[in-house]
Amino acid sequence: MRDNSLQKIIIGIVVFILSILVLGFATLMITEYMPEDVENLSIDGKATKTLKQDEEIKLLTYNLGYLSLDSTQDFFMDGGKNVMPKTASNVNKNLAALQNLIENEDADIYLFQEVDYNAKRSYNMNQYEGLKKDFKGEATYAFYHKCLYIPYPILNPVGHVEGGMAILNKFSSTATRIALPSAYKWPMRAVMFKRCLMVERMKIDESDKEFVLINLHLEAYDDGNTRLRQLEILKELMVEEYNKGNYVIAGGDFNQKFPVVDNSKYPVLDETHFSAATIPEDFLPKKWNYAVDGSKPTSRLLNEVYSGNYDNTQLYVIDGYILSPNIELKSVETIENSFSYSDHHPVRLSVKLNK
């Protein structure tokens, strides 16, 4: 009799657990973020400058690591243990540093990746609101990671995530979100990135041409097929716009090494961890150019807290720009800050639109 009762209890527990799992998967399926292939994006604020040919334009790209992946942090997907900082003070400190950077750099355009809108991992801070708060110009946001609840790691789940990319721009623009193929199948697809290209178009004074700017954060954790497909979509868009006579810059976190960089300066220290692939040598069409500072790392692996020493840290150069042939590179420089506020360094760029 006791054995029969115990058996019923065990069966009841198993049924309960299975019911919870089924309900969880069903909820993720119903609430999965499914963006359209092309979506118009809203513009906040008002432009303060007129875009002209033959004038220097200053840009800056920065993967913010949702203001949580600073030098004191590691990350479970890179071989570390943590999901988020232990307190919100990290996020608040890093936001203040970012706001200072925006003010002090005084760039015309900022390209940001990994900007949280509302996520447990960054203490539900609306980082988009924080970074555009005092900016004198336009601001635009595009989601690429939305999930009601990410249930792993099991003992400390990532939880709710709403994150994406942002552009701050002193020139008047229109903006669209262009979807990129996913590296994941169901059920992982429901909780992972829905990556995209964030495209802004700007009119040029006394010209029928446009300046087309592409903010990107390409795939990292895949077998290469999705990464290469995303690159092809990017190239098709860039070439199409250039063939119209437009000026094109693509910038951000490529999650891949650049073939024009001496990557032997940043050797793989442990092959069991994430290792960035290299953009194919023949990717860029003739006369197109990379704008990259290969003398300094732009990113570090988050397998451990930053030691403060480059020699025992896995480093990469994966952040930078691509310029169409009608754009003159004036300068490009990585801003080293010892990964104090993110697992990336910002990269500033100065260019001129040639007539």
CSV table of C-alpha atoms in Angstrom, one decimal:
chain,number,residue,atom,x,y,z
A,1,MET,CA,0.0,0.0,0.0
A,2,ARG,CA,2.8,2.4,0.9
A,3,ASP,CA,4.7,1.4,-2.3
A,4,ASN,CA,1.6,2.2,-4.3
A,5,SER,CA,1.3,5.6,-2.6
A,6,LEU,CA,5.0,6.4,-3.2
A,7,GLN,CA,4.6,5.5,-6.9
A,8,LYS,CA,1.7,7.8,-7.3
A,9,ILE,CA,3.6,10.6,-5.6
A,10,ILE,CA,6.6,10.1,-8.0
A,11,ILE,CA,4.3,9.9,-11.0
A,12,GLY,CA,2.6,13.1,-9.9
A,13,ILE,CA,5.9,14.9,-9.5
A,14,VAL,CA,7.1,13.8,-13.0
A,15,VAL,CA,3.8,14.9,-14.5
A,16,PHE,CA,4.0,18.3,-12.8
A,17,ILE,CA,7.6,18.9,-14.0
A,18,LEU,CA,6.7,17.8,-17.5
A,19,SER,CA,3.7,20.1,-17.5
A,20,ILE,CA,5.8,23.1,-16.4
A,21,LEU,CA,8.3,22.3,-19.2
A,22,VAL,CA,5.6,22.1,-21.8
A,23,LEU,CA,4.0,25.3,-20.5
A,24,GLY,CA,7.3,27.0,-20.6
A,25,PHE,CA,8.1,25.9,-24.2
A,26,ALA,CA,4.6,26.9,-25.3
A,27,THR,CA,5.0,30.3,-23.7
A,28,LEU,CA,8.4,30.9,-25.5
A,29,MET,CA,6.8,29.8,-28.8
A,30,ILE,CA,3.9,32.2,-28.4
A,31,THR,CA,5.9,35.1,-27.3
A,32,GLU,CA,8.9,34.6,-29.6
A,33,TYR,CA,10.2,37.9,-31.1
A,34,MET,CA,9.5,37.7,-34.9
A,35,PRO,CA,10.5,40.9,-36.6
A,36,GLU,CA,9.7,41.6,-40.2
A,37,ASP,CA,12.4,41.5,-42.9
A,38,VAL,CA,12.4,45.3,-43.1
A,39,GLU,CA,11.0,47.6,-40.5
A,40,ASN,CA,11.0,51.4,-40.3
A,41,LEU,CA,12.5,52.8,-37.1
A,42,SER,CA,11.3,55.8,-35.2
A,43,ILE,CA,13.6,58.8,-34.8
A,44,ASP,CA,13.8,60.6,-31.4
A,45,GLY,CA,15.1,64.2,-31.1
A,46,LYS,CA,16.1,66.7,-33.7
A,47,ALA,CA,19.1,67.1,-35.9
A,48,THR,CA,21.5,70.0,-35.2
A,49,LYS,CA,23.9,69.9,-38.2
A,50,THR,CA,23.8,69.9,-42.0
A,51,LEU,CA,25.8,67.2,-43.8
A,52,LYS,CA,28.1,68.5,-46.5
A,53,GLN,CA,30.6,67.1,-48.8
A,54,ASP,CA,34.3,67.8,-48.3
A,55,GLU,CA,33.7,68.3,-44.6
A,56,GLU,CA,35.2,66.1,-41.9
A,57,ILE,CA,32.7,63.7,-40.2
A,58,LYS,CA,33.5,62.2,-36.8
A,59,LEU,CA,32.1,58.8,-35.8
A,60,LEU,CA,32.5,56.5,-32.9
A,61,THR,CA,31.5,52.8,-32.5
A,62,TYR,CA,31.3,51.1,-29.1
A,63,ASN,CA,29.8,47.7,-28.0
A,64,LEU,CA,28.6,48.6,-24.5
A,65,GLY,CA,28.3,45.1,-23.2
A,66,TYR,CA,24.9,46.3,-21.9
A,67,LEU,CA,27.0,48.3,-19.4
A,68,SER,CA,27.5,45.2,-17.3
A,69,LEU,CA,30.5,43.5,-18.8
A,70,ASP,CA,33.2,45.7,-17.4
A,71,SER,CA,36.7,44.8,-16.2
A,72,THR,CA,35.4,43.3,-13.0
A,73,GLN,CA,33.2,40.7,-14.8
A,74,ASP,CA,33.3,37.4,-16.6
A,75,PHE,CA,30.5,35.7,-18.6
A,76,PHE,CA,29.2,32.2,-18.7
A,77,MET,CA,29.1,31.9,-22.5
A,78,ASP,CA,32.8,32.8,-22.8
A,79,GLY,CA,33.9,30.2,-20.2
A,80,GLY,CA,33.3,32.3,-17.1
A,81,LYS,CA,30.7,31.8,-14.4
A,82,ASN,CA,28.6,35.0,-14.1
A,83,VAL,CA,25.4,36.3,-15.8
A,84,MET,CA,25.4,39.8,-14.4
A,85,PRO,CA,27.1,42.1,-11.8
A,86,LYS,CA,26.3,41.4,-8.2
A,87,THR,CA,24.8,45.0,-7.7
A,88,ALA,CA,23.5,47.7,-10.0
A,89,SER,CA,26.4,50.0,-9.1
A,90,ASN,CA,28.4,48.6,-12.0
A,91,VAL,CA,25.7,49.5,-14.5
A,92,ASN,CA,25.2,53.0,-13.0
A,93,LYS,CA,29.0,53.7,-13.0
A,94,ASN,CA,29.3,52.5,-16.6
A,95,LEU,CA,26.4,54.6,-17.8
A,96,ALA,CA,27.9,57.7,-16.2
A,97,ALA,CA,31.2,56.9,-18.0
A,98,LEU,CA,29.4,56.5,-21.3
A,99,GLN,CA,27.6,59.8,-20.9
A,100,ASN,CA,31.0,61.5,-20.3
A,101,LEU,CA,32.4,59.8,-23.4
A,102,ILE,CA,29.6,61.1,-25.5
A,103,GLU,CA,30.0,64.6,-24.3
A,104,ASN,CA,33.9,64.7,-24.4
A,105,GLU,CA,34.3,63.0,-27.8
A,106,ASP,CA,31.7,65.3,-29.4
A,107,ALA,CA,31.4,63.0,-32.4
A,108,ASP,CA,28.8,63.6,-35.1
A,109,ILE,CA,27.5,60.0,-35.1
A,110,TYR,CA,27.7,57.3,-32.4
A,111,LEU,CA,27.1,53.6,-33.2
A,112,PHE,CA,26.3,51.5,-30.2
A,113,GLN,CA,25.7,47.8,-29.8
A,114,GLU,CA,24.5,45.7,-26.9
A,115,VAL,CA,22.3,48.5,-25.5
A,116,ASP,CA,19.7,47.1,-23.1
A,117,TYR,CA,16.2,48.5,-23.1
A,118,ASN,CA,14.8,46.4,-20.2
A,119,ALA,CA,16.7,43.4,-19.0
A,120,LYS,CA,17.4,41.6,-15.7
A,121,ARG,CA,21.1,41.3,-16.5
A,122,SER,CA,21.5,45.1,-16.4
A,123,TYR,CA,19.0,45.7,-13.5
A,124,ASN,CA,16.2,46.7,-15.9
A,125,MET,CA,17.9,50.0,-16.8
A,126,ASN,CA,16.6,51.7,-20.0
A,127,GLN,CA,20.1,52.4,-21.4
A,128,TYR,CA,18.8,53.9,-24.6
A,129,GLU,CA,17.1,56.6,-22.5
A,130,GLY,CA,20.3,57.1,-20.5
A,131,LEU,CA,22.6,57.5,-23.5
A,132,LYS,CA,20.4,59.9,-25.5
A,133,LYS,CA,19.3,62.0,-22.5
A,134,ASP,CA,21.6,65.0,-23.1
A,135,PHE,CA,22.6,64.3,-26.7
A,136,LYS,CA,22.0,67.3,-29.0
A,137,GLY,CA,20.7,65.5,-32.1
A,138,GLU,CA,18.7,62.5,-33.2
A,139,ALA,CA,18.5,59.0,-31.6
A,140,THR,CA,17.3,55.7,-33.0
A,141,TYR,CA,16.9,52.3,-31.5
A,142,ALA,CA,16.6,48.8,-33.0
A,143,PHE,CA,15.8,45.6,-31.1
A,144,TYR,CA,17.7,42.4,-31.9
A,145,HIS,CA,17.3,40.4,-28.7
A,146,LYS,CA,13.8,40.1,-27.1
A,147,CYS,CA,12.8,37.2,-24.9
A,148,LEU,CA,10.3,36.9,-22.1
A,149,TYR,CA,12.5,34.7,-20.1
A,150,ILE,CA,15.8,32.9,-20.8
A,151,PRO,CA,15.8,29.9,-18.5
A,152,TYR,CA,19.6,29.2,-18.4
A,153,PRO,CA,22.0,28.8,-16.7
A,154,ILE,CA,19.6,26.8,-14.5
A,155,LEU,CA,20.8,28.0,-11.1
A,156,ASN,CA,21.0,31.7,-12.2
A,157,PRO,CA,18.9,32.3,-15.3
A,158,VAL,CA,19.5,35.2,-17.6
A,159,GLY,CA,15.7,35.9,-17.3
A,160,HIS,CA,13.9,38.7,-19.2
A,161,VAL,CA,15.9,40.5,-22.0
A,162,GLU,CA,15.1,43.4,-24.3
A,163,GLY,CA,18.2,44.7,-26.0
A,164,GLY,CA,19.5,46.0,-29.2
A,165,MET,CA,21.5,48.7,-31.0
A,166,ALA,CA,21.3,52.5,-31.1
A,167,ILE,CA,22.6,55.4,-33.2
A,168,LEU,CA,23.0,59.0,-32.0
A,169,ASN,CA,23.2,61.3,-35.0
A,170,LYS,CA,23.6,65.1,-35.3
A,171,PHE,CA,22.4,64.9,-39.0
A,172,SER,CA,18.8,64.4,-40.0
A,173,SER,CA,18.1,60.8,-41.1
A,174,THR,CA,15.6,58.1,-41.8
A,175,ALA,CA,16.2,54.6,-40.3
A,176,THR,CA,15.3,51.0,-41.1
A,177,ARG,CA,15.9,47.7,-39.5
A,178,ILE,CA,17.0,44.9,-41.9
A,179,ALA,CA,16.7,41.4,-40.6
A,180,LEU,CA,19.7,39.0,-40.8
A,181,PRO,CA,19.5,35.1,-40.9
A,182,SER,CA,19.6,33.4,-37.5
A,183,ALA,CA,22.2,30.8,-36.6
A,184,TYR,CA,19.7,28.9,-34.3
A,185,LYS,CA,16.8,26.5,-34.7
A,186,TRP,CA,13.9,26.0,-32.4
A,187,PRO,CA,13.9,26.0,-29.4
A,188,MET,CA,17.2,27.9,-29.0
A,189,ARG,CA,16.0,30.4,-31.7
A,190,ALA,CA,13.3,31.6,-29.3
A,191,VAL,CA,15.8,32.8,-26.7
A,192,MET,CA,18.7,34.0,-28.9
A,193,PHE,CA,19.6,37.0,-31.0
A,194,LYS,CA,17.5,38.1,-34.0
A,195,ARG,CA,20.4,40.0,-35.5
A,196,CYS,CA,19.9,42.9,-37.9
A,197,LEU,CA,21.5,45.7,-39.8
A,198,MET,CA,20.5,49.2,-38.6
A,199,VAL,CA,20.5,51.5,-41.6
A,200,GLU,CA,20.3,55.3,-41.6
A,201,ARG,CA,20.1,57.5,-44.6
A,202,MET,CA,21.2,61.1,-44.6
A,203,LYS,CA,20.6,63.8,-47.3
A,204,ILE,CA,23.7,65.7,-48.3
A,205,ASP,CA,23.5,69.5,-48.8
A,206,GLU,CA,23.6,70.6,-52.5
A,207,SER,CA,23.8,67.0,-53.7
A,208,ASP,CA,21.4,64.3,-54.9
A,209,LYS,CA,23.5,61.6,-53.2
A,210,GLU,CA,22.9,60.1,-49.8
A,211,PHE,CA,25.2,59.1,-47.0
A,212,VAL,CA,24.2,55.5,-45.9
A,213,LEU,CA,25.3,54.4,-42.5
A,214,ILE,CA,25.0,50.8,-41.3
A,215,ASN,CA,25.3,49.8,-37.6
A,216,LEU,CA,26.0,46.1,-37.1
A,217,HIS,CA,26.7,43.4,-34.6
A,218,LEU,CA,27.2,40.2,-36.5
A,219,GLU,CA,27.0,36.5,-35.4
A,220,ALA,CA,29.7,35.1,-33.1
A,221,TYR,CA,28.6,31.6,-31.9
A,222,ASP,CA,28.0,29.6,-35.1
A,223,ASP,CA,29.7,27.1,-37.4
A,224,GLY,CA,30.4,29.7,-40.0
A,225,ASN,CA,27.5,29.3,-42.4
A,226,THR,CA,25.3,32.0,-40.8
A,227,ARG,CA,28.3,34.3,-40.3
A,228,LEU,CA,29.1,34.1,-44.0
A,229,ARG,CA,25.5,34.6,-45.1
A,230,GLN,CA,25.3,37.7,-42.9
A,231,LEU,CA,28.4,39.1,-44.5
A,232,GLU,CA,27.0,38.5,-48.0
A,233,ILE,CA,23.8,40.3,-47.1
A,234,LEU,CA,25.9,43.2,-45.8
A,235,LYS,CA,28.0,43.3,-49.0
A,236,GLU,CA,25.0,43.2,-51.3
A,237,LEU,CA,23.5,46.2,-49.4
A,238,MET,CA,26.8,48.2,-49.4
A,239,VAL,CA,27.4,47.6,-53.2
A,240,GLU,CA,23.8,48.3,-54.1
A,241,GLU,CA,24.0,51.7,-52.4
A,242,TYR,CA,27.4,52.6,-53.7
A,243,ASN,CA,26.2,51.7,-57.3
A,244,LYS,CA,23.5,54.3,-56.8
A,245,GLY,CA,26.2,56.9,-56.2
A,246,ASN,CA,25.8,57.0,-52.5
A,247,TYR,CA,28.4,57.1,-49.7
A,248,VAL,CA,28.5,54.0,-47.5
A,249,ILE,CA,30.0,53.3,-44.1
A,250,ALA,CA,29.3,50.0,-42.2
A,251,GLY,CA,30.6,50.0,-38.6
A,252,GLY,CA,30.3,48.2,-35.3
A,253,ASP,CA,31.1,44.8,-33.8
A,254,PHE,CA,31.8,42.4,-36.7
A,255,ASN,CA,32.6,39.5,-34.2
A,256,GLN,CA,35.3,38.5,-36.7
A,257,LYS,CA,38.9,39.5,-37.1
A,258,PHE,CA,39.9,41.7,-40.0
A,259,PRO,CA,42.2,40.3,-42.7
A,260,VAL,CA,44.1,43.6,-42.9
A,261,VAL,CA,45.2,43.3,-39.2
A,262,ASP,CA,48.3,41.4,-38.1
A,263,ASN,CA,46.3,39.0,-35.9
A,264,SER,CA,49.4,37.2,-34.8
A,265,LYS,CA,49.7,40.0,-32.2
A,266,TYR,CA,46.6,38.6,-30.5
A,267,PRO,CA,47.2,34.8,-30.4
A,268,VAL,CA,44.6,32.2,-29.2
A,269,LEU,CA,45.5,31.4,-25.6
A,270,ASP,CA,43.0,28.6,-25.1
A,271,GLU,CA,41.3,26.8,-28.0
A,272,THR,CA,38.5,25.5,-25.7
A,273,HIS,CA,37.1,29.0,-25.5
A,274,PHE,CA,35.4,31.2,-28.2
A,275,SER,CA,37.8,32.1,-31.0
A,276,ALA,CA,36.8,34.7,-33.5
A,277,ALA,CA,36.9,33.7,-37.2
A,278,THR,CA,38.5,36.0,-39.8
A,279,ILE,CA,36.5,37.8,-42.5
A,280,PRO,CA,37.4,36.2,-45.8
A,281,GLU,CA,40.3,37.8,-47.7
A,282,ASP,CA,38.2,38.4,-50.8
A,283,PHE,CA,35.1,39.8,-49.0
A,284,LEU,CA,35.6,43.4,-49.9
A,285,PRO,CA,35.1,44.5,-53.5
A,286,LYS,CA,38.0,46.3,-55.2
A,287,LYS,CA,38.7,49.9,-53.9
A,288,TRP,CA,36.6,49.4,-50.8
A,289,ASN,CA,38.5,49.8,-47.6
A,290,TYR,CA,38.6,48.7,-43.9
A,291,ALA,CA,39.1,51.4,-41.4
A,292,VAL,CA,40.6,49.5,-38.4
A,293,ASP,CA,43.2,50.3,-35.8
A,294,GLY,CA,45.1,47.0,-35.6
A,295,SER,CA,47.7,48.4,-33.1
A,296,LYS,CA,45.3,48.0,-30.1
A,297,PRO,CA,42.7,45.3,-29.1
A,298,THR,CA,39.1,46.3,-29.4
A,299,SER,CA,37.7,43.3,-27.4
A,300,ARG,CA,38.6,40.8,-24.7
A,301,LEU,CA,37.3,37.3,-23.9
A,302,LEU,CA,35.1,37.1,-20.8
A,303,ASN,CA,36.4,33.8,-19.5
A,304,GLU,CA,37.7,35.6,-16.4
A,305,VAL,CA,37.8,39.0,-14.7
A,306,TYR,CA,40.3,41.3,-16.6
A,307,SER,CA,43.7,40.8,-15.1
A,308,GLY,CA,44.9,44.3,-16.2
A,309,ASN,CA,47.5,42.5,-18.4
A,310,TYR,CA,47.3,42.0,-22.1
A,311,ASP,CA,49.8,39.2,-22.0
A,312,ASN,CA,47.4,36.7,-20.3
A,313,THR,CA,44.1,38.0,-21.7
A,314,GLN,CA,42.5,36.7,-24.9
A,315,LEU,CA,42.3,39.8,-27.1
A,316,TYR,CA,40.7,40.5,-30.5
A,317,VAL,CA,40.4,43.3,-33.0
A,318,ILE,CA,36.8,42.8,-34.1
A,319,ASP,CA,35.4,46.4,-34.0
A,320,GLY,CA,35.8,48.8,-36.9
A,321,TYR,CA,34.4,50.1,-40.2
A,322,ILE,CA,34.1,49.5,-43.9
A,323,LEU,CA,34.3,52.5,-46.3
A,324,SER,CA,33.0,52.8,-49.8
A,325,PRO,CA,35.6,54.0,-52.4
A,326,ASN,CA,34.2,57.5,-52.5
A,327,ILE,CA,35.0,58.1,-48.8
A,328,GLU,CA,38.4,59.4,-47.7
A,329,LEU,CA,39.8,58.0,-44.5
A,330,LYS,CA,41.3,60.7,-42.3
A,331,SER,CA,42.0,58.7,-39.2
A,332,VAL,CA,40.9,55.7,-37.1
A,333,GLU,CA,41.9,55.0,-33.5
A,334,THR,CA,40.9,52.6,-30.8
A,335,ILE,CA,40.4,54.3,-27.4
A,336,GLU,CA,42.1,52.2,-24.8
A,337,ASN,CA,40.4,52.3,-21.4
A,338,SER,CA,41.5,49.0,-19.9
A,339,PHE,CA,38.1,47.5,-20.6
A,340,SER,CA,36.9,49.5,-17.6
A,341,TYR,CA,33.3,49.9,-18.8
A,342,SER,CA,32.7,47.1,-21.3
A,343,ASP,CA,34.5,44.1,-22.7
A,344,HIS,CA,35.1,46.3,-25.8
A,345,HIS,CA,37.0,49.5,-26.5
A,346,PRO,CA,35.4,52.3,-28.5
A,347,VAL,CA,36.8,53.1,-32.0
A,348,ARG,CA,36.7,56.6,-33.3
A,349,LEU,CA,36.8,57.4,-37.0
A,350,SER,CA,37.2,60.6,-39.1
A,351,VAL,CA,36.3,60.7,-42.8
A,352,LYS,CA,35.5,63.0,-45.6
A,353,LEU,CA,32.9,62.5,-48.4
A,354,ASN,CA,34.7,63.1,-51.6
A,355,LYS,CA,33.0,65.0,-54.5
